[in-house]
Amino acid sequence: MLEESESKEPAMNPFQKNESKETLFSPVSTEEVRPRPLSLPKKPPPKICGSNYPLSIAFIVVNEFCERFSYYGMKAVLTLYFLYFLHWSEDTSTSIYHAFSSLCYFTPILGAAIADSWLGKFKTIIYLSLVYVLGHVVKSLGALPIIGGQMVHTVLSLVGLSLIALGTGGIKPCVAAFGGDQFEEKHAEERTRYFSVFYLSINAGSLISTFITPMLRGDVQCFGEDCYALAFGVPGLLMVIALVVFAMGSKIYRKPPPEGNIVTQVAKCIWFAISNRFNNRSGDIPKRQHWLDWAAEKYPKQLIMDVKALTRVLFLYIPLPMFWALLDQQGFFVLQPDQMQVLNPLLVLIFIPLFDLVIYRLVSKCGINFSSLRKMAVGMILASLAFAVAAAVEIKINRMTSLQPGPQEIFLKALNLADDEVKVTVLGDENNTLLEESIRSFQKMPRYAQLHLKTKSQDFHFYLNYHNLSVYTKHSMEEKNWYSLIILEDGKNISSMMVKDEENKTTNGMTAVRFVNTLHKEVNISLGTDISLSVGEDYGVSAYTTVHSGEYPVVHCRTEDKDFSLNIGLLDPGTAYLFVIINSTNHDPQAWKMEDIPTNRLSIAWQLPQYALVTAGEVMFSVTGLEFSYSQAPASMKSVLQAAWLLTVAVGNIIVLVVAQFSGLVQWAEFILFSCLLLVVCLIFSIMGHYYVPIKPEDLQEPADKQIPPTQGNMINLETKKTKL
C-alpha cells in the first residue's frame, strides 16, 4: 500500500508550482533552522568535593544571592524614598512601586529571547548585569541632594529604575536556566536539589538586605538627612560583586550556544501550522496526529517537537496566574508589611531544607510517587488552607475589637498631668454619679468609660479633687465620639480641658500622633523631611498627623529661643499616640507618651500557622515550578520557558491590582472567597496535570536516521530521500 500511495501523484497540487526535484524533496524552506552544534565539553567539568554537583553552580548561587540582596535591598527603602525625598504623594508612590515591580516580571521575556536566540545565556547575563549596575549608579546619583533639583532627581530615579528593571528581569530567567545547564541529564536528582538551593539563596539575600538597607538609610546621616544615596549605593556594590563572581567561573561553565532566532521560529511555526490546517480543511485530507504536524511542510521535525513540548507546558501554566494573584493577598494578613518582609523569607530558609531532606524523602520511602505536578497541587492546597486560617484569625480579631460608641453614647477617659493624684467624679443631669476614678500623677485611666446621653449632645459635670482643693467644671459632649479629659496644673490650682479622640484608620504600617504642649511657648516639631507641625503654648493640642511606624529617637523641635530634641521611641503600626511635652528641671523638655487608641494586637501564636501554611505552599509550588520549567523545556527554549514561568507572576500581580478596585466584602469573607477560589484553581490544574505526560530528555531528540512520514491527499510528499549534492 505504501508503494502504491507513493506512485500515485495528485492531479492538482497547490503547493507544487514549477518546482525542481530538489525543492520537492526538501523538508524546509530557505529559512531553514541551523543544526545544533554540540555544546558538551570534552572532559567532565570539576565537581564539588567529589559529588555530582558541578563546581560552576557555586558561582551561580553566590551570584544569585548578591543580586537578590541588591534588588530587595533597593526595594526596601524605595517607598520611603518616593515619599520623603522626592515628596510624592502616597498614591503616586504606590503606583510607581507596583509598576516597577510588574515591569521586573515582564522584561524576562526580552532577556530570554536574547539568550536563546542571539547571545546565549552567559553573555546575556554579563551584558544585562552591566545594565543593572548602571541602573544602580544612576539611582544612587538621583538620591544625592547636591545634584540638581526635584526634576533632576525624578528623572534620574525613573531612568535608574528602568535600567534596573531591564537588568534584573533580563537576567532572571537566564541565571536559573544557566545553572540547570551545568548538570548532565543523568544527574537530574542533583539538578532538582540545585533549584532548591537556588531559591534558598534568593530568600537569604532578601532577608539580610531587608535588615541592612533600612539601617543604612536611618542610622547614617548624609547632607543633614537620611542617607538614601548610601542605602541605594550598597545594593549597587553588591550587584558589582555578583557580576565579578559570575565572571570568575567563566572557564568552567558549560555554555550551550544560542539556537538562532528561536522566538521568531516558534511564532512562524505555529502560524504556518494553523494557516496550513485552515487551507487544507477538506474532509478528503487525512487528519494528522497533532495540529502542529501541519507545519511539517516547511519546518524540521525537531523544531516541531520542541514547539509541541513548549505549548503543552504553556497550556499547563494557564491557571497559575490566579494562584499568584491569590498568594499576593497574604499582605493583608494581620502582621504588618514590614514584619512580613522578614517572616516570609525566614520561613522559606527553614522550610526548603526541611522539605528536601526530610518530608520528600519520607514520602518517597512510603512508595508514593510525589511528582512535580503533585507537589505544585499540594502547594495550592496548603495556600488555600492558609486563607481559611486567616479568615478564622480575622473573625477573632473582630471579636477583640473595642465596641464603637453608638447612638447616645460616648467613650471617655481621663489623663492627669498634675504633680499629684486627682480624683475625678462625673455627674449626670440629676446629680447621679456616672463615673468615679482616682488617677495618679502622669497616669491615665486604664480604659475608656462608656457614658450614656439622653440626647445627641449633653453637658456633663466634672468634680476634680486635688489635695484639699475641689474644682468644678462642665463640658459638653456629642454622641458616637471618644473623648479625653486632660487635667492641667497651674501653680497650686488645677483645671481641665476636653479633647476629642479620633478613630485611627491608618493603613500600610502608618501611625497617627498628636502632641500636647505644656510649655509657655509655641513649639515647632519636625517628624521628617516633609512632616512638621506647630503646637500652641500653654496646653495647646495638635491635630493627628500620620507618620511611618518605627523608631524615632531624635525628633527635632524648636521654640522662638531654643532648639531641642525629643525621643518618642518606637511607634507601632496602626496605633494612635498622644505625646505630652513637659519641662524637665535639669534637661531639655521631654515627651510623655501614651496610646490614644491602641491597635488590635493578637498573639504571634495565632498568626504563625497561616504564615507557615502559605510559606510551605510557596516552597512546594515555586521551587518545584522552577525545576519543572527547566526539565520540561526543549534545549533551545530553556530561558524562554523560565521567562514564561515568571510571566505568570506578572499576570497575577496585574489581576491583584484590577480586582482590588472592586472588592466590597469584609476582610474575613474575602479570605473565605480566596480560599475557595484557590481550591477551584487547584482542581483545574490537577485535571490538566492528570492528562499531562512528563517529557523525558530522549523524547526531545529525534534519531538522525528517522524519516518524516509522508503526507497524503493533495499535499506534497515530504519523505526525505538520500540524494547526492
XYZ file of C-alpha atoms in Angstrom:
725
model
C 0.000 0.000 0.000
C 2.840 2.363 0.815
C 4.397 1.907 -2.653
C 1.004 2.322 -4.268
C 0.262 5.573 -2.487
C 3.684 6.888 -3.378
C 3.282 6.115 -7.065
C 0.018 7.967 -7.372
C 0.571 11.640 -7.865
C -2.359 14.043 -7.473
C -3.582 15.885 -10.488
C -3.798 19.241 -8.789
C -1.241 20.153 -6.149
C -1.402 23.720 -4.936
C 1.987 23.510 -3.291
C 3.821 22.251 -6.380
C 4.295 25.014 -8.938
C 7.257 24.665 -11.328
C 9.406 23.193 -8.564
C 12.560 21.247 -9.175
C 13.025 17.836 -7.619
C 15.476 19.281 -5.166
C 12.769 21.656 -3.919
C 10.168 18.910 -3.918
C 12.155 16.670 -1.617
C 13.441 19.415 0.678
C 11.676 19.405 4.108
C 12.405 23.042 4.922
C 12.390 26.407 3.249
C 15.234 28.829 2.746
C 14.824 29.978 6.354
C 15.901 26.543 7.471
C 16.897 26.241 11.134
C 20.611 25.795 11.661
C 21.684 22.403 13.013
C 22.592 22.476 16.677
C 26.303 22.249 17.340
C 27.430 20.031 20.143
C 27.965 22.021 23.334
C 29.146 19.400 25.765
C 32.739 19.722 26.969
C 35.198 17.016 26.037
C 36.079 16.332 29.655
C 33.658 16.349 32.594
C 33.548 19.642 34.500
C 35.065 19.820 38.012
C 32.784 18.714 40.819
C 32.256 19.952 44.375
C 34.137 17.721 46.833
C 33.776 14.597 44.708
C 29.977 14.871 44.473
C 27.863 15.040 41.337
C 27.388 18.798 41.766
C 29.459 20.807 39.255
C 31.721 23.434 40.806
C 30.289 26.046 38.466
C 26.955 26.202 40.334
C 28.752 27.672 43.361
C 29.495 30.820 41.334
C 25.888 30.937 40.093
C 24.349 30.551 43.567
C 26.608 33.251 45.066
C 25.769 35.490 42.114
C 22.047 34.989 42.745
C 22.422 35.740 46.464
C 24.236 39.025 45.778
C 21.809 40.018 43.024
C 18.765 39.381 45.213
C 20.415 41.295 48.064
C 20.871 44.137 45.593
C 17.283 44.035 44.345
C 15.414 43.610 47.621
C 17.774 45.948 49.472
C 16.956 48.697 46.994
C 13.204 47.978 47.176
C 13.211 48.021 50.998
C 13.683 51.807 51.065
C 12.131 52.677 47.704
C 8.702 53.744 49.002
C 10.236 55.909 51.749
C 12.484 57.463 49.112
C 9.449 58.360 46.999
C 7.567 59.830 49.958
C 10.256 61.745 51.836
C 12.962 62.517 49.297
C 11.014 63.031 46.074
C 7.973 64.242 48.063
C 5.499 62.236 46.020
C 2.030 61.505 47.340
C 1.269 58.099 48.799
C -0.906 57.164 45.804
C 1.807 58.126 43.303
C 4.474 56.305 45.297
C 2.369 53.139 45.476
C 1.561 53.245 41.752
C 5.191 53.708 40.694
C 6.306 50.984 43.095
C 3.821 48.438 41.674
C 4.579 49.484 38.091
C 8.300 48.904 38.707
C 7.631 45.504 40.314
C 5.431 44.415 37.405
C 7.986 45.590 34.833
C 10.604 43.406 36.515
C 8.439 40.362 35.693
C 7.725 41.334 32.075
C 11.330 42.019 30.999
C 12.316 38.335 31.466
C 10.684 37.651 28.087
C 13.157 40.040 26.448
C 16.141 38.565 28.299
C 15.109 35.013 27.427
C 14.686 35.883 23.735
C 18.167 37.455 23.640
C 19.735 34.487 25.425
C 18.134 31.659 23.448
C 18.232 33.412 20.081
C 21.305 35.615 19.921
C 23.915 35.917 22.667
C 23.497 32.759 24.711
C 22.798 32.736 28.435
C 26.337 33.551 29.622
C 26.823 36.694 27.528
C 23.251 37.836 28.185
C 23.818 37.652 31.946
C 27.117 39.547 31.651
C 25.792 42.336 29.425
C 22.487 42.855 31.238
C 24.301 42.785 34.594
C 26.292 45.770 33.358
C 22.983 47.496 32.568
C 21.825 46.512 36.067
C 24.912 48.100 37.681
C 24.461 51.244 35.588
C 20.871 51.480 36.826
C 22.059 51.348 40.442
C 24.629 54.062 39.771
C 22.016 56.354 38.192
C 19.567 55.603 41.010
C 22.185 56.451 43.677
C 23.066 59.711 41.921
C 19.374 60.603 41.939
C 19.413 60.294 45.746
C 22.190 62.879 46.246
C 20.694 66.209 47.387
C 23.645 68.165 45.943
C 22.908 67.013 42.381
C 20.249 69.148 40.705
C 16.763 69.789 41.985
C 13.464 67.965 42.186
C 13.157 67.425 38.419
C 16.712 66.066 38.078
C 16.171 63.670 40.977
C 12.908 62.440 39.479
C 14.402 61.875 36.007
C 17.466 60.086 37.393
C 15.265 57.912 39.598
C 12.948 56.849 36.765
C 15.853 56.183 34.384
C 17.667 54.208 37.078
C 14.592 52.135 37.891
C 14.010 51.399 34.196
C 17.577 50.160 33.784
C 17.297 48.072 36.962
C 14.024 46.539 35.736
C 15.650 45.650 32.412
C 18.703 44.210 34.147
C 17.058 42.204 36.911
C 14.237 40.950 34.696
C 16.532 40.184 31.771
C 18.931 38.005 33.750
C 16.273 36.362 35.942
C 15.294 33.517 33.557
C 18.849 33.130 32.278
C 20.564 32.578 35.627
C 18.189 29.822 36.759
C 18.346 28.052 33.374
C 22.119 28.501 33.085
C 22.540 26.765 36.439
C 20.442 23.854 35.182
C 22.646 23.655 32.060
C 25.649 22.793 34.245
C 24.192 19.362 35.075
C 24.226 16.285 32.899
C 20.880 14.585 32.365
C 21.977 11.574 34.426
C 22.228 13.888 37.439
C 18.605 15.051 37.339
C 18.147 14.468 41.090
C 21.087 16.756 41.904
C 19.691 19.336 39.494
C 16.375 19.288 41.361
C 18.201 19.970 44.628
C 20.132 22.777 42.937
C 16.889 24.626 42.229
C 16.033 24.344 45.940
C 19.414 25.853 46.871
C 18.892 28.499 44.191
C 15.543 29.503 45.730
C 17.183 29.411 49.158
C 19.790 31.942 48.026
C 17.015 34.230 46.743
C 15.349 34.377 50.150
C 18.627 34.607 52.063
C 19.555 37.709 50.058
C 16.082 39.136 50.608
C 16.145 38.506 54.361
C 19.574 40.027 55.043
C 19.084 43.058 52.800
C 15.723 43.842 54.416
C 17.551 44.259 57.719
C 20.623 46.119 56.490
C 19.481 48.747 53.986
C 16.858 50.405 56.248
C 19.616 50.746 58.860
C 21.873 52.428 56.312
C 19.093 54.890 55.498
C 18.028 55.759 59.042
C 21.182 55.346 61.162
C 23.575 57.128 58.801
C 23.145 60.835 58.079
C 24.488 62.469 54.928
C 23.916 66.098 53.928
C 21.940 66.534 57.152
C 19.207 63.995 56.390
C 18.551 60.285 55.831
C 21.219 58.802 53.572
C 19.240 57.334 50.671
C 22.318 57.542 48.417
C 24.137 55.084 50.698
C 21.049 52.867 51.003
C 20.963 52.609 47.180
C 24.744 52.548 46.733
C 25.372 49.462 48.889
C 22.924 47.310 46.847
C 24.684 48.634 43.729
C 28.013 47.460 45.166
C 26.506 44.015 45.814
C 25.466 43.861 42.152
C 29.060 44.619 41.138
C 30.194 41.733 43.368
C 27.542 39.487 41.781
C 28.857 40.315 38.318
C 32.504 39.722 39.301
C 31.718 36.386 40.996
C 29.743 35.179 37.996
C 32.509 36.140 35.560
C 35.115 34.293 37.680
C 33.553 30.952 36.770
C 33.704 31.594 33.023
C 36.277 28.919 32.230
C 34.420 26.051 33.914
C 30.877 26.795 32.734
C 29.035 24.632 30.243
C 27.827 27.205 27.699
C 25.181 25.898 25.310
C 25.250 28.117 22.208
C 22.150 30.041 21.112
C 19.839 28.308 18.664
C 19.152 31.175 16.287
C 16.088 33.383 16.427
C 14.107 30.776 18.339
C 11.219 33.049 19.376
C 10.569 34.066 15.765
C 10.887 30.462 14.615
C 8.352 29.306 17.190
C 5.886 32.027 16.216
C 6.256 31.335 12.487
C 5.988 27.581 13.031
C 2.743 27.942 14.977
C 1.301 30.406 12.464
C 2.192 28.194 9.499
C 0.656 25.126 11.177
C -2.597 26.978 11.847
C -2.831 28.526 8.393
C -1.849 25.271 6.681
C -4.518 23.367 8.592
C -7.098 26.029 7.699
C -6.179 25.901 3.993
C -6.451 22.100 3.963
C -9.612 21.533 5.943
C -11.232 19.353 3.272
C -12.626 16.047 4.505
C -10.620 14.235 1.834
C -7.327 15.185 3.503
C -6.287 12.763 6.250
C -6.043 14.130 9.771
C -2.694 14.394 11.472
C -1.796 13.279 14.967
C -1.161 16.801 16.293
C -2.185 20.195 14.975
C 1.484 21.283 14.873
C 2.222 18.434 12.470
C 0.713 20.670 9.797
C 3.958 22.662 9.891
C 5.960 19.674 8.591
C 5.880 21.032 5.020
C 8.119 23.942 5.986
C 9.872 23.291 9.308
C 12.110 20.443 10.502
C 10.615 17.834 12.764
C 12.979 18.674 15.643
C 11.638 22.225 15.808
C 8.060 20.943 15.649
C 8.760 18.549 18.525
C 10.241 21.403 20.556
C 7.244 23.632 19.902
C 4.900 20.801 20.903
C 6.732 20.485 24.214
C 6.612 24.249 24.719
C 2.893 24.623 24.007
C 1.972 21.708 26.263
C 3.725 23.331 29.224
C 2.351 26.800 28.411
C -1.158 25.332 28.366
C -0.499 23.906 31.822
C 0.501 27.385 33.019
C -2.877 28.985 32.154
C -4.395 28.737 35.684
C -1.169 29.655 37.502
C -1.561 33.486 37.422
C -4.648 33.116 39.615
C -2.553 31.258 42.191
C -0.002 34.095 42.288
C -2.788 36.666 42.461
C -4.352 34.985 45.476
C -0.995 34.300 47.100
C -0.207 38.001 46.826
C -3.155 38.693 49.135
C -1.122 37.400 52.099
C -0.020 41.018 52.559
C -3.487 41.576 54.067
C -2.824 39.108 56.889
C -2.615 40.523 60.399
C 1.132 41.055 60.559
C 2.250 44.373 59.146
C 4.044 44.585 55.767
C 7.475 45.346 57.240
C 7.187 42.310 59.530
C 6.013 40.210 56.601
C 9.157 41.052 54.639
C 11.224 39.407 57.369
C 8.978 36.490 58.333
C 8.353 35.115 54.845
C 11.995 34.670 53.715
C 12.914 33.412 57.194
C 10.330 30.635 56.974
C 11.449 29.846 53.421
C 15.024 29.349 54.674
C 13.697 26.870 57.241
C 11.243 25.027 55.010
C 13.402 24.378 51.936
C 15.901 22.062 53.699
C 13.044 20.617 55.785
C 11.109 19.588 52.676
C 14.145 18.439 50.659
C 15.927 16.477 53.364
C 13.031 15.188 55.456
C 9.497 15.400 54.077
C 10.122 14.458 50.422
C 12.361 11.561 51.458
C 9.770 10.215 53.901
C 7.093 10.402 51.221
C 9.382 8.579 48.786
C 10.072 5.817 51.322
C 6.325 5.313 51.685
C 6.242 4.379 47.996
C 4.286 7.453 46.908
C 5.146 8.935 43.516
C 5.317 12.591 44.511
C 5.751 14.091 41.036
C 6.412 17.749 40.325
C 2.802 18.446 39.367
C 1.547 16.767 42.532
C 3.885 18.893 44.642
C 2.555 22.026 42.973
C -1.053 20.918 43.549
C -0.367 20.232 47.239
C 1.266 23.673 47.460
C -2.001 25.192 46.206
C -3.996 23.250 48.816
C -1.721 24.468 51.618
C -2.109 28.063 50.444
C -5.896 27.578 50.387
C -5.801 26.311 53.985
C -3.738 29.384 54.903
C -6.563 31.643 53.744
C -9.077 29.604 55.740
C -6.937 30.038 58.878
C -6.574 33.753 58.103
C -10.371 34.042 57.990
C -10.622 32.419 61.436
C -7.992 34.813 62.827
C -9.814 37.791 61.324
C -13.067 36.713 62.984
C -11.235 36.502 66.327
C -9.818 39.994 65.811
C -13.293 41.352 65.150
C -14.427 39.886 68.459
C -11.476 41.570 70.205
C -12.223 44.947 68.660
C -13.433 47.525 71.154
C -17.059 48.492 70.818
C -17.847 51.603 68.868
C -19.868 54.295 70.648
C -23.411 54.034 69.384
C -26.306 56.481 69.341
C -26.500 58.496 72.583
C -23.188 57.029 73.767
C -19.688 58.387 74.301
C -16.368 56.899 75.431
C -14.395 58.904 77.999
C -11.022 58.590 79.680
C -9.023 60.998 81.841
C -5.321 61.942 81.752
C -3.724 63.524 84.836
C -0.862 65.961 84.101
C -0.790 67.361 87.667
C 2.020 66.573 90.106
C -0.184 64.533 92.433
C -3.195 62.247 92.435
C -6.550 63.642 91.308
C -9.961 62.112 91.979
C -12.375 62.547 89.056
C -16.153 62.370 89.583
C -18.606 62.672 86.674
C -22.232 63.570 87.439
C -25.279 63.468 85.226
C -28.127 65.942 84.912
C -29.792 64.557 88.044
C -26.543 64.680 90.058
C -26.265 60.930 89.825
C -22.681 59.622 89.791
C -21.743 58.223 86.366
C -18.012 57.764 86.924
C -15.625 57.972 89.867
C -11.889 57.335 89.381
C -8.633 58.280 91.201
C -5.763 58.888 88.775
C -2.144 59.226 89.852
C 0.209 61.886 88.509
C 1.011 61.464 84.823
C -1.239 58.449 84.549
C -4.402 57.786 82.627
C -7.493 55.685 83.108
C -6.766 52.097 82.076
C -9.638 52.047 79.617
C -12.396 54.181 78.160
C -15.547 54.539 80.267
C -18.866 54.249 78.465
C -21.340 57.031 79.274
C -24.941 57.317 78.072
C -26.546 60.527 76.876
C -30.206 61.494 76.971
C -29.910 63.435 73.735
C -27.421 63.652 70.883
C -25.451 66.268 72.837
C -25.319 66.691 76.607
C -23.450 68.627 79.319
C -21.616 66.617 81.961
C -20.490 67.939 85.365
C -16.937 67.140 86.495
C -15.593 67.434 90.077
C -11.799 67.271 90.456
C -10.428 66.694 93.970
C -6.752 67.688 94.239
C -5.115 67.873 97.687
C -7.698 69.856 99.699
C -8.944 71.625 96.605
C -12.177 70.751 94.804
C -12.695 72.154 91.311
C -15.973 72.077 89.400
C -16.186 72.282 85.610
C -18.717 71.470 82.883
C -18.051 70.001 79.421
C -20.416 69.343 76.529
C -20.035 66.104 74.549
C -21.703 64.678 71.437
C -22.781 61.115 70.794
C -20.696 58.495 68.919
C -17.339 60.042 69.922
C -14.253 59.309 72.025
C -13.100 61.997 74.476
C -10.072 62.596 76.698
C -10.300 64.790 79.802
C -6.837 66.331 80.305
C -6.235 67.584 83.857
C -3.809 70.515 83.990
C -1.826 72.074 86.836
C -1.246 75.810 87.165
C 0.734 76.516 90.313
C -1.437 75.334 93.205
C -4.580 75.219 91.119
C -5.807 72.676 88.586
C -8.097 72.929 85.594
C -9.206 70.651 82.791
C -9.730 70.598 79.043
C -11.720 68.200 76.883
C -10.341 66.975 73.555
C -11.960 64.687 71.028
C -10.098 61.500 70.119
C -10.290 60.290 66.540
C -10.668 56.706 65.479
C -7.371 55.566 63.966
C -7.853 54.474 60.355
C -4.225 54.381 59.302
C -3.112 51.657 56.897
C 0.042 50.237 55.327
C 2.004 50.302 58.547
C 1.339 54.015 59.245
C 0.915 55.563 62.708
C -1.089 58.578 63.968
C 0.475 61.003 66.504
C -0.576 64.234 68.209
C 1.043 66.483 70.836
C 0.025 68.440 73.951
C 2.379 71.344 74.721
C 2.615 72.275 78.425
C 5.358 74.861 77.744
C 4.681 78.588 77.762
C 5.951 78.964 74.200
C 4.802 77.589 70.864
C 6.752 74.514 69.707
C 7.530 73.624 66.063
C 8.058 69.866 65.628
C 9.746 68.145 62.656
C 8.881 64.460 62.152
C 10.691 64.027 58.835
C 11.865 65.864 55.774
C 8.326 66.927 54.865
C 6.286 66.457 58.064
C 6.193 69.380 60.501
C 3.573 70.807 62.826
C 3.129 73.596 65.357
C 1.645 73.201 68.845
C 0.386 76.284 70.689
C 1.696 77.326 74.094
C 0.061 76.578 77.452
C -1.510 73.183 76.770
C -2.077 73.597 73.062
C -3.210 70.358 71.360
C -2.242 69.468 67.793
C -4.320 67.547 65.293
C -3.472 63.951 64.423
C -0.554 63.574 61.991
C 0.141 60.363 60.065
C 3.745 59.097 60.056
C 5.532 55.848 59.297
C 5.896 53.357 62.125
C 9.328 52.636 63.556
C 11.892 54.140 65.923
C 12.027 57.923 66.432
C 14.977 58.504 68.805
C 15.564 62.102 67.674
C 12.656 64.419 66.804
C 13.834 67.991 66.226
C 11.833 70.725 67.996
C 12.165 74.485 68.154
C 10.738 77.359 70.182
C 11.364 81.035 69.495
C 14.554 80.982 71.567
C 15.625 77.341 71.862
C 16.265 74.171 69.833
C 15.897 70.740 71.438
C 15.063 67.140 70.502
C 12.557 64.593 71.795
C 12.897 60.824 71.960
C 9.418 59.462 71.258
C 10.627 55.869 70.942
C 9.038 53.075 68.942
C 5.761 53.732 67.137
C 3.771 50.583 66.448
C 1.910 50.395 63.144
C -1.810 51.092 63.245
C -1.737 52.843 66.659
C -2.709 56.423 67.626
C -0.371 58.125 70.140
C -0.584 61.208 72.361
C 2.673 62.917 73.421
C 2.770 65.482 76.227
C 5.709 67.899 76.044
C 6.768 68.749 79.610
C 9.559 70.758 81.214
C 12.426 68.949 82.886
C 14.328 70.695 85.681
C 17.817 69.617 84.644
C 17.397 68.774 80.980
C 15.655 69.835 77.809
C 11.887 69.330 77.573
C 10.777 65.721 77.363
C 7.807 63.852 75.863
C 5.453 61.720 77.914
C 3.872 59.042 75.741
C 0.502 57.325 75.831
C -1.653 55.378 73.402
C -4.799 57.275 72.484
C -6.494 54.404 70.663
C -4.408 51.214 70.599
C -4.409 48.917 67.622
C -5.791 45.402 67.886
C -2.956 43.155 68.947
C -3.059 39.421 68.508
C -0.520 36.946 69.836
C 2.032 35.803 67.271
C 0.998 32.235 68.123
C -2.336 32.874 66.392
C -0.670 34.290 63.302
C 2.163 31.841 62.704
C 0.008 28.935 61.382
C -1.311 30.932 58.434
C 2.200 32.103 57.519
C 3.620 28.623 57.967
C 0.955 27.181 55.656
C 1.270 29.845 52.973
C 5.096 29.652 53.020
C 5.029 25.847 52.826
C 2.692 26.172 49.846
C 5.023 28.710 48.248
C 8.047 26.421 48.699
C 6.283 23.403 47.213
C 4.865 25.443 44.339
C 7.660 27.890 43.455
C 10.748 25.710 43.866
C 9.095 22.819 42.057
C 7.841 25.141 39.327
C 11.357 26.437 38.649
C 12.736 22.918 38.230
C 9.694 21.751 36.244
C 10.020 24.682 33.837
C 13.640 23.746 33.177
C 13.269 19.977 32.903
C 10.251 20.132 30.578
C 11.717 22.761 28.258
C 13.440 21.820 24.996
C 17.170 22.546 24.978
C 16.630 25.509 22.672
C 13.981 27.102 24.901
C 15.214 26.791 28.496
C 15.291 30.538 29.145
C 12.043 31.141 27.248
C 10.107 28.737 29.458
C 11.699 30.192 32.606
C 10.505 33.602 31.415
C 7.014 32.186 30.810
C 7.004 30.925 34.410
C 7.927 34.408 35.661
C 5.303 35.927 33.374
C 2.597 34.048 35.304
C 3.722 36.033 38.379
C 3.426 39.318 36.475
C -0.077 38.488 35.236
C -1.039 37.542 38.790
C 0.130 40.950 40.036
C -1.997 42.680 37.403
C -5.035 40.642 38.455
C -4.476 41.825 42.037
C -4.375 45.496 41.018
C -7.566 45.151 38.953
C -9.605 43.063 41.390
C -8.589 45.171 44.413
C -10.540 48.107 42.980
C -13.820 46.181 43.045
C -13.632 44.320 46.344
C -16.511 45.202 48.659
C -16.505 42.270 51.093
C -15.451 42.361 54.729
C -11.959 41.000 55.347
C -12.840 37.549 56.693
C -15.325 36.973 53.848
C -12.624 37.919 51.336
C -10.310 35.303 52.857
C -13.014 32.635 52.567
C -13.577 33.651 48.940
C -9.830 33.470 48.219
C -9.621 30.034 49.837
C -12.465 28.682 47.687
C -11.057 30.256 44.509
C -7.678 28.684 45.199
C -9.288 25.266 45.611
C -11.043 25.728 42.253
C -7.729 26.719 40.616
C -6.089 23.678 42.212
C -8.837 21.407 40.867
C -8.462 22.785 37.328
C -4.678 22.484 37.489
C -4.921 18.908 38.820
C -7.217 17.849 35.984
C -4.884 19.408 33.429
C -1.874 17.803 35.137
C -3.555 14.385 35.117
C -3.518 14.362 31.310
C -0.026 15.825 31.062
C 2.665 13.283 30.170
C 6.071 14.434 31.508
C 8.683 14.833 28.808
C 11.851 12.813 29.075
C 15.109 14.130 27.589
C 15.190 11.364 24.980
C 11.696 12.337 23.822
C 13.025 15.700 22.638
C 15.788 14.217 20.483
C 14.969 12.912 17.032
C 17.120 9.986 15.816
C 19.350 11.043 12.983
C 18.039 8.408 10.587
C 14.385 8.854 11.429
C 12.321 9.912 8.446
C 9.474 12.348 8.328
C 6.330 10.371 7.494
C 4.797 11.121 4.113
C 1.614 13.096 3.830
C -1.312 12.046 1.739
C -4.140 13.625 -0.177
C -3.466 16.769 -2.142
C -0.366 17.654 -0.018
C 3.159 17.137 -1.291
C 5.108 14.068 -0.271
C 7.804 15.164 2.162
C 9.574 11.856 2.606
C 13.290 12.621 2.687
C 15.482 10.696 0.286
C 19.197 10.232 0.168
C 20.447 12.299 -2.686
C 23.902 13.330 -3.744
C 24.544 17.031 -3.728
